[in-house]
GROMACS .gro file of N, CA and C in nm:
model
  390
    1UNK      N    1   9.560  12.958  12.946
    1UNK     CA    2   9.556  12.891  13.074
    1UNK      C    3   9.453  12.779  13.073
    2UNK      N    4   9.340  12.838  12.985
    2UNK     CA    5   9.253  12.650  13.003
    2UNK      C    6   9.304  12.607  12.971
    3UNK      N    7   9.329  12.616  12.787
    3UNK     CA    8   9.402  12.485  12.739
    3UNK      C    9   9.492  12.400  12.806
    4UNK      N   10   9.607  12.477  12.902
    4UNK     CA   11   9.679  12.382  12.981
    4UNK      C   12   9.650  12.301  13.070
    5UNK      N   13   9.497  12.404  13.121
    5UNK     CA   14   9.444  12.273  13.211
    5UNK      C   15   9.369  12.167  13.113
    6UNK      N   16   9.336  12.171  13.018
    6UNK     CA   17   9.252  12.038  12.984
    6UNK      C   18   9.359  11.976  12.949
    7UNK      N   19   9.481  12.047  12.904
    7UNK     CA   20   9.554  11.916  12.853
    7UNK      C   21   9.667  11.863  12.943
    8UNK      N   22   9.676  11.873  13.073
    8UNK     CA   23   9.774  11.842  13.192
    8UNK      C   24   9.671  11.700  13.204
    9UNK      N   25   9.547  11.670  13.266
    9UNK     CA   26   9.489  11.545  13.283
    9UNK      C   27   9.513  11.482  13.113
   10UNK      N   28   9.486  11.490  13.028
   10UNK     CA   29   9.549  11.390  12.945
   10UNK      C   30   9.645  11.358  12.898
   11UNK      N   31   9.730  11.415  12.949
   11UNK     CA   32   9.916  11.431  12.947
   11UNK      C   33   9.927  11.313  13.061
   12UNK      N   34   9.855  11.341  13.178
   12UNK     CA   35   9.918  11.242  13.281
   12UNK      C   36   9.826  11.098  13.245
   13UNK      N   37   9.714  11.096  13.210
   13UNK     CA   38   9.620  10.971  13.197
   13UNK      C   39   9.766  10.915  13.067
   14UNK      N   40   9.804  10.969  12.983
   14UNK     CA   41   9.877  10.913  12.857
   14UNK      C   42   9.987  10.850  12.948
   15UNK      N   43  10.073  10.930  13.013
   15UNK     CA   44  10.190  10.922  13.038
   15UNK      C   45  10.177  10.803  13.127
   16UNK      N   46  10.027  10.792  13.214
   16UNK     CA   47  10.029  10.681  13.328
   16UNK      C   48   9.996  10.512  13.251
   17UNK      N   49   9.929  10.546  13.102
   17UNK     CA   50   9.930  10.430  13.033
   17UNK      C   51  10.005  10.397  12.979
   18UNK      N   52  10.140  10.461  12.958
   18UNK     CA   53  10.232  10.416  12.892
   18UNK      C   54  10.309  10.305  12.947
   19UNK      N   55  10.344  10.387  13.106
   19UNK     CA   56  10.436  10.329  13.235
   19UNK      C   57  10.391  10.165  13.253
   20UNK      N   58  10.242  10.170  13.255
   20UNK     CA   59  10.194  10.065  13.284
   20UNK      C   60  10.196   9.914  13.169
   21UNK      N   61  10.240  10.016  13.017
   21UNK     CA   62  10.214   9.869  12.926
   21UNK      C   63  10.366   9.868  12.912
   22UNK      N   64  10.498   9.952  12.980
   22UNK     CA   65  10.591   9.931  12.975
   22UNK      C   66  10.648   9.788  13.142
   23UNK      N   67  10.593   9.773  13.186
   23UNK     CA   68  10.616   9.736  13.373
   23UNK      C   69  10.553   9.563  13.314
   24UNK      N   70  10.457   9.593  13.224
   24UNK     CA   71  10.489   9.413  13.185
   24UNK      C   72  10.535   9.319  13.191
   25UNK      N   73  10.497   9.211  13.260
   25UNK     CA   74  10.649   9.120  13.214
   25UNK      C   75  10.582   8.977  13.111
   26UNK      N   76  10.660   8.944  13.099
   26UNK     CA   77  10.656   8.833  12.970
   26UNK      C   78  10.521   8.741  12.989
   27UNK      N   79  10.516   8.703  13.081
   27UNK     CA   80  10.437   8.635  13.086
   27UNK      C   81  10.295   8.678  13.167
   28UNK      N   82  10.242   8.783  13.158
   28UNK     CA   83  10.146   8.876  13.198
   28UNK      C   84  10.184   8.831  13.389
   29UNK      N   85  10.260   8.797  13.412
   29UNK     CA   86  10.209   8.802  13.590
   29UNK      C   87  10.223   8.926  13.663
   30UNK      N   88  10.266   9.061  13.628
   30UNK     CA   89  10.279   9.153  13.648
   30UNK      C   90  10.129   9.211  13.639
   31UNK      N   91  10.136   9.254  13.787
   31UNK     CA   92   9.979   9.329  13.782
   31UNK      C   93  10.018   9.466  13.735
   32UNK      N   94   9.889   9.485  13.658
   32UNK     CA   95   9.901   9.662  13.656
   32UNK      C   96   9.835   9.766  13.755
   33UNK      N   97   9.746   9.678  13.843
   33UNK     CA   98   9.686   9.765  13.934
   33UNK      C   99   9.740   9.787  14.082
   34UNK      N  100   9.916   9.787  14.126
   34UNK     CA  101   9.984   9.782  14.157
   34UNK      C  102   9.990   9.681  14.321
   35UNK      N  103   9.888   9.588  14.276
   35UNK     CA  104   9.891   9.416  14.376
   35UNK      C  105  10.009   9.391  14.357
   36UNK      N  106  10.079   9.350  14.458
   36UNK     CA  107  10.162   9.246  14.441
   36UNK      C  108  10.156   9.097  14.542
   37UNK      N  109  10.202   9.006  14.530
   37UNK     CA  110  10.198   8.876  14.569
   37UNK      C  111  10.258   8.913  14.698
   38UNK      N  112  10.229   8.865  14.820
   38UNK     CA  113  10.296   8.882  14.965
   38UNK      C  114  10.366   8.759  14.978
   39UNK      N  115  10.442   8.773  15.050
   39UNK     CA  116  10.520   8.657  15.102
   39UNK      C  117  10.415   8.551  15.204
   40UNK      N  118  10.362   8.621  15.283
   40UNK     CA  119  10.264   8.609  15.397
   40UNK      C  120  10.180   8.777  15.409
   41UNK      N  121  10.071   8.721  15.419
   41UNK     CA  122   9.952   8.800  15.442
   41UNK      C  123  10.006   8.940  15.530
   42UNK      N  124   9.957   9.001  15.501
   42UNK     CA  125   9.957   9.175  15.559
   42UNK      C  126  10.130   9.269  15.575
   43UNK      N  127  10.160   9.202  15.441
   43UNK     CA  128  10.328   9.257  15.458
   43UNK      C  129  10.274   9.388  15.369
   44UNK      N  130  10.214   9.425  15.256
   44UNK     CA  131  10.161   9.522  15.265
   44UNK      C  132  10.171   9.638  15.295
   45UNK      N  133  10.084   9.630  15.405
   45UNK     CA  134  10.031   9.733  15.509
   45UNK      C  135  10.177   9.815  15.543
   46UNK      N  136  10.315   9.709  15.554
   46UNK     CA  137  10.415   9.782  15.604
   46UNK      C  138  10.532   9.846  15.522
   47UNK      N  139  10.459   9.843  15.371
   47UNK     CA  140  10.539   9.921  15.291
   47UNK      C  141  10.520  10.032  15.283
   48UNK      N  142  10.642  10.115  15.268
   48UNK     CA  143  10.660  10.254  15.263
   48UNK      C  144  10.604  10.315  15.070
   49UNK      N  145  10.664  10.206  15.030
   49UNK     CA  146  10.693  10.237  14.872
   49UNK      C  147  10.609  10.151  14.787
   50UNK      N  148  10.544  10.257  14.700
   50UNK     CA  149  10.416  10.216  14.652
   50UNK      C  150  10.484  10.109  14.522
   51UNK      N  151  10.422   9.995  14.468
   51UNK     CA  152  10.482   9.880  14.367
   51UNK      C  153  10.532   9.932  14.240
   52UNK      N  154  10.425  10.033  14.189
   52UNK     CA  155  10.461  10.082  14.059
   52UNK      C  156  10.616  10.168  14.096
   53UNK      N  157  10.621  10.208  14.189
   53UNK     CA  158  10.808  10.270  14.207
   53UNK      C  159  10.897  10.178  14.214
   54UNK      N  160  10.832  10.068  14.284
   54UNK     CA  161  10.957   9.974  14.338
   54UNK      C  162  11.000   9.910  14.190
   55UNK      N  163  10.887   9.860  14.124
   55UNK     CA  164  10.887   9.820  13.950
   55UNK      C  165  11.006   9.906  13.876
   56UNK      N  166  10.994  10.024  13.906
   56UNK     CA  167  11.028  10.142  13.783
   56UNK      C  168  11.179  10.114  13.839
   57UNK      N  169  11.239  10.127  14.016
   57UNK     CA  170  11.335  10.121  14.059
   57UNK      C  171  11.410   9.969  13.981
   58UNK      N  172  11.350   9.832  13.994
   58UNK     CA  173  11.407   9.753  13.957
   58UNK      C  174  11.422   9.755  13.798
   59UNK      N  175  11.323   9.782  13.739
   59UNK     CA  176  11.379   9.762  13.573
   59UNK      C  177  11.476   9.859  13.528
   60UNK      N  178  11.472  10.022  13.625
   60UNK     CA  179  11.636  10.095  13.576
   60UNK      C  180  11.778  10.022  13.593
   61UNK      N  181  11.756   9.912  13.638
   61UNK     CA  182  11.885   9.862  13.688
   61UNK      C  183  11.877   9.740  13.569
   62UNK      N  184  11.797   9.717  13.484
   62UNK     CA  185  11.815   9.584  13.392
   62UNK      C  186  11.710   9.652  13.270
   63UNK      N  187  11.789   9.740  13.218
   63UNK     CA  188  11.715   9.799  13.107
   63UNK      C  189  11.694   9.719  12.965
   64UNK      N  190  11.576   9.713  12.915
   64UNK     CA  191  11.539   9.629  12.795
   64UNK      C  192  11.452   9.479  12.901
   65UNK      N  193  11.478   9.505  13.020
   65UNK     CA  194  11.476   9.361  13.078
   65UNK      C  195  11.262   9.370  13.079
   66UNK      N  196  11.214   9.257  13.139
   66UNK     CA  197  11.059   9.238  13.146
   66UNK      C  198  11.088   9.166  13.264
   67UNK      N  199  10.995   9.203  13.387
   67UNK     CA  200  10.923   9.161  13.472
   67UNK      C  201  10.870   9.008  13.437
   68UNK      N  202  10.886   8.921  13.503
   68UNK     CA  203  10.832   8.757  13.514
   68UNK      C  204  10.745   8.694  13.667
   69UNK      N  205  10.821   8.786  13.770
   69UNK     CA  206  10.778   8.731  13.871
   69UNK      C  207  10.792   8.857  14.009
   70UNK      N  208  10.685   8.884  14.057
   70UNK     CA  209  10.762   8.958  14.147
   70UNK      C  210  10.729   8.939  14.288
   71UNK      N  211  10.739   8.950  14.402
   71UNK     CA  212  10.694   8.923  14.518
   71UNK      C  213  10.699   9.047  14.657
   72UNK      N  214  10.652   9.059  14.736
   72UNK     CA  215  10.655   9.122  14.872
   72UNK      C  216  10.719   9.067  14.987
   73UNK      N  217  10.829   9.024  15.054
   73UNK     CA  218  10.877   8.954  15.103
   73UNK      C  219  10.990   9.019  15.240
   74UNK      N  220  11.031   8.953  15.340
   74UNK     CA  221  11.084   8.991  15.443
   74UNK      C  222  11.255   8.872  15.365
   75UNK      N  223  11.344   8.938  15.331
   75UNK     CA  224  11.475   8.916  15.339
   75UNK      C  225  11.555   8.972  15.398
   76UNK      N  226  11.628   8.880  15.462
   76UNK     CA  227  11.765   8.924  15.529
   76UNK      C  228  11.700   9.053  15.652
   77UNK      N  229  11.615   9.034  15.703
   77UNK     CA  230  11.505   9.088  15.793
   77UNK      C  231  11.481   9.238  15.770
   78UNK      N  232  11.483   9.233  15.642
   78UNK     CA  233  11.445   9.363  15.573
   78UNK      C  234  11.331   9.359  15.453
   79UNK      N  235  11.219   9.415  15.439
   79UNK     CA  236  11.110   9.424  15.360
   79UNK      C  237  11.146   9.465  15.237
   80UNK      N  238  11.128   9.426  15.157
   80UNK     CA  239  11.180   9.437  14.988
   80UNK      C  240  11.101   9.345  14.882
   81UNK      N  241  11.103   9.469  14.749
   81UNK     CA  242  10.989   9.398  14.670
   81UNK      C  243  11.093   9.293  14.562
   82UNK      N  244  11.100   9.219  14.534
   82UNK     CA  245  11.143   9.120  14.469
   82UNK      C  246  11.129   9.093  14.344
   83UNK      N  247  11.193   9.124  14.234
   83UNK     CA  248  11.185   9.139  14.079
   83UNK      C  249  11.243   9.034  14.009
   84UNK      N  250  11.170   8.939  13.962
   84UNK     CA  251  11.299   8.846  13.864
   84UNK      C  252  11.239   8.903  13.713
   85UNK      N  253  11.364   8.952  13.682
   85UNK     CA  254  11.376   8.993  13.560
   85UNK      C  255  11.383   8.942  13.398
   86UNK      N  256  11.428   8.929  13.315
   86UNK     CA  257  11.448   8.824  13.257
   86UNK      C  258  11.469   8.966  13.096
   87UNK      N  259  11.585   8.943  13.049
   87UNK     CA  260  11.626   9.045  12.991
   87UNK      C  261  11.656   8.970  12.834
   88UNK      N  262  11.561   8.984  12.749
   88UNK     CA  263  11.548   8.923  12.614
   88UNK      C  264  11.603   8.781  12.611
   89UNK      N  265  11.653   8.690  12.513
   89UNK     CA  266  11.731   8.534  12.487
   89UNK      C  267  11.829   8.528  12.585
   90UNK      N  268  11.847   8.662  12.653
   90UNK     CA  269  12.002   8.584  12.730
   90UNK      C  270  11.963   8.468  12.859
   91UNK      N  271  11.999   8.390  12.881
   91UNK     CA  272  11.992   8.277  12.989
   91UNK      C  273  12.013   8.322  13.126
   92UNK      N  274  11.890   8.263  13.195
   92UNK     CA  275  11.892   8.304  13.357
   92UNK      C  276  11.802   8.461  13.367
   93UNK      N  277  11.827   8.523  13.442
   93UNK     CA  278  11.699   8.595  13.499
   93UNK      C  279  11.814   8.707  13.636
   94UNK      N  280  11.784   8.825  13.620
   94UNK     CA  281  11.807   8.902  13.732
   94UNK      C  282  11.758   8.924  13.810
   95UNK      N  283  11.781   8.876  14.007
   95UNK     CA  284  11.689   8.895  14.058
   95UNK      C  285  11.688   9.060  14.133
   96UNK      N  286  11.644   9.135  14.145
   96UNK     CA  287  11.628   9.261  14.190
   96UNK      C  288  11.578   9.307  14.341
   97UNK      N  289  11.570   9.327  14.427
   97UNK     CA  290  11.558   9.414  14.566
   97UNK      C  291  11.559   9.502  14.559
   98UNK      N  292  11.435   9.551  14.622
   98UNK     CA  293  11.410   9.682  14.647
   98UNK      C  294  11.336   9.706  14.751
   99UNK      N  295  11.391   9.789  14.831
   99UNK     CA  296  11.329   9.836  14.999
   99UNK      C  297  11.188   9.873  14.945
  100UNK      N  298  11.117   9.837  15.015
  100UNK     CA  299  10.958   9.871  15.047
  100UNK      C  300  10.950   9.955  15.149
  101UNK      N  301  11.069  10.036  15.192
  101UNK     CA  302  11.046  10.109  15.326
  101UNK      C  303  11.107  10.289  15.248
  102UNK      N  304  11.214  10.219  15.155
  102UNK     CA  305  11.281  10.374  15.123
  102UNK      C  306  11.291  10.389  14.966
  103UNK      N  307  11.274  10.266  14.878
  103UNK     CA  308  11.269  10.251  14.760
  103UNK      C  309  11.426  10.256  14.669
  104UNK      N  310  11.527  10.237  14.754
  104UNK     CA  311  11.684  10.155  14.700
  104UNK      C  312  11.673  10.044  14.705
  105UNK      N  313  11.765  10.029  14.538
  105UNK     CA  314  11.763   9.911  14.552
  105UNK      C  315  11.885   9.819  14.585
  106UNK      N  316  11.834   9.695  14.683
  106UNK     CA  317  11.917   9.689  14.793
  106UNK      C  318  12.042   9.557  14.671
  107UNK      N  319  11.985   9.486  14.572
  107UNK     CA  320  12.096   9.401  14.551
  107UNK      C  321  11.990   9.385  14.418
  108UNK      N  322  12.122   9.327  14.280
  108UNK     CA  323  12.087   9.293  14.168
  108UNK      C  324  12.170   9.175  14.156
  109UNK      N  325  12.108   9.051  14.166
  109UNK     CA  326  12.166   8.920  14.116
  109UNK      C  327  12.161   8.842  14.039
  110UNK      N  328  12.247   8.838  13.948
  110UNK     CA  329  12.189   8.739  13.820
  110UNK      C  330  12.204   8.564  13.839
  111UNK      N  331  12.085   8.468  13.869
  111UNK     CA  332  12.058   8.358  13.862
  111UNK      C  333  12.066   8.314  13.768
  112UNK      N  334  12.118   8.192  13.759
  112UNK     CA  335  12.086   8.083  13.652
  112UNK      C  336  12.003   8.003  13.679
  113UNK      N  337  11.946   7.876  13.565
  113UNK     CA  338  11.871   7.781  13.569
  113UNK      C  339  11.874   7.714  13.726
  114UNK      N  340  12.027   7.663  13.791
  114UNK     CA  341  12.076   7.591  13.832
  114UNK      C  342  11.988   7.704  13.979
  115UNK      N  343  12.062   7.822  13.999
  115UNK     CA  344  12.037   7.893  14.102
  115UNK      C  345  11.871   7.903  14.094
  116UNK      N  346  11.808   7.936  14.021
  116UNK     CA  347  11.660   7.940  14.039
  116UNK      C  348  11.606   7.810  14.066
  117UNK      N  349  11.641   7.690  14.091
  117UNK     CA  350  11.589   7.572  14.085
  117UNK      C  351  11.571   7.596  14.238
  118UNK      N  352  11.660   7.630  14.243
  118UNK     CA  353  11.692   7.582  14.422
  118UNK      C  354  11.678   7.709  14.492
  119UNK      N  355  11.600   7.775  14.450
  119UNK     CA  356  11.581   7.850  14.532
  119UNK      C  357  11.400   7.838  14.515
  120UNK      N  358  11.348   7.746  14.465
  120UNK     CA  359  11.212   7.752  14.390
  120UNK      C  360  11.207   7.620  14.489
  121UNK      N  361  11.299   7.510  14.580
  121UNK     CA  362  11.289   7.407  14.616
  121UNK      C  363  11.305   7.463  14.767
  122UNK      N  364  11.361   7.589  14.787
  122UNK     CA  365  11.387   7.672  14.909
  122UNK      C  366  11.259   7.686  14.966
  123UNK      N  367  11.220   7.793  14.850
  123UNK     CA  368  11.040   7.853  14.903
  123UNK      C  369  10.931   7.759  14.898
  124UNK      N  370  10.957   7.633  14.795
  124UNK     CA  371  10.852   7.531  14.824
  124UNK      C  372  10.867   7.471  14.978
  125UNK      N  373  11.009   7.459  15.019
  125UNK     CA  374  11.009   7.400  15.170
  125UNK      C  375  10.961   7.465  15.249
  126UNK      N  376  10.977   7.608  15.274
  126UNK     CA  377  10.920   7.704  15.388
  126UNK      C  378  10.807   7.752  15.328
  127UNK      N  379  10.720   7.710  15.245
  127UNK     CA  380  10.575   7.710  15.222
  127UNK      C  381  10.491   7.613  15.130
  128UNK      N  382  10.510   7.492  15.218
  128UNK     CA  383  10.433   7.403  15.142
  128UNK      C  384  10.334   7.419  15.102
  129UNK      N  385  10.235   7.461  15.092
  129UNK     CA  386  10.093   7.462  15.069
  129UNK      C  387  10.077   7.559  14.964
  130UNK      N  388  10.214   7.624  14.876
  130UNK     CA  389  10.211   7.716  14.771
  130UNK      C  390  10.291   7.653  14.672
   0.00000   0.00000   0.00000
């Protein structure tokens, strides 16, 4: 019975470093200390679902794929964490949704160059100053 207890905390410290150098994405913008970027200030506060789930929820749906960009955001007037994916040489990027309230994920869309432009000319319009 000790032994299991000393070795349950380094079973989970292992298992929790693994998760974390797996949730990476290519270009380090993926926090590991489960920050994520808000759309606007204190969206946060009104998530149900902690980042490292919402992460784990979006990359089961684009397996082999890496994290590039992710965000906190109010779409389609629903709170959802926002994953663009980007899944080895193939071209374009999956974007991912996931409720911040129940942790489904609400839509998987694969963008191209063409579609990410303009949607990067979208969010520059409704937030200039970013």
């Amino acid at each position: 019975m000790r032994y299991a207890r000393m070795l349950l905390p380094a079973f989970a410290l292992a298992l929790g470093s693994t998760s974390v150098a797996c949730n990476r994405g290519t270009s380090g913008a993926v926090s590991t200390t489960g920050a994520i970027k808000e759309e606007t200030p204190g969206l946060a506060g009104d998530a149900k679902v902690d980042p490292a789930q919402a992460r784990q929820a979006a990359l089961a749906k684009v397996p082999g794929g890496k994290i590039v960009k992710e965000e906190l955001e109010r779409e389609n007037g629903k709170l959802v964490y926002s994953f663009d994916i980007k899944k080895g040489t193939e071209p374009g990027i999956e974007e991912v949704l996931v409720n911040a309230l129940d942790g489904a994920v609400v839509s998987v869309v694969h963008e191209n160059a063409t579609m990410e432009a303009a949607e990067a000319r979208q969010e520059g319009a409704q937030n200039p100053r970013q």
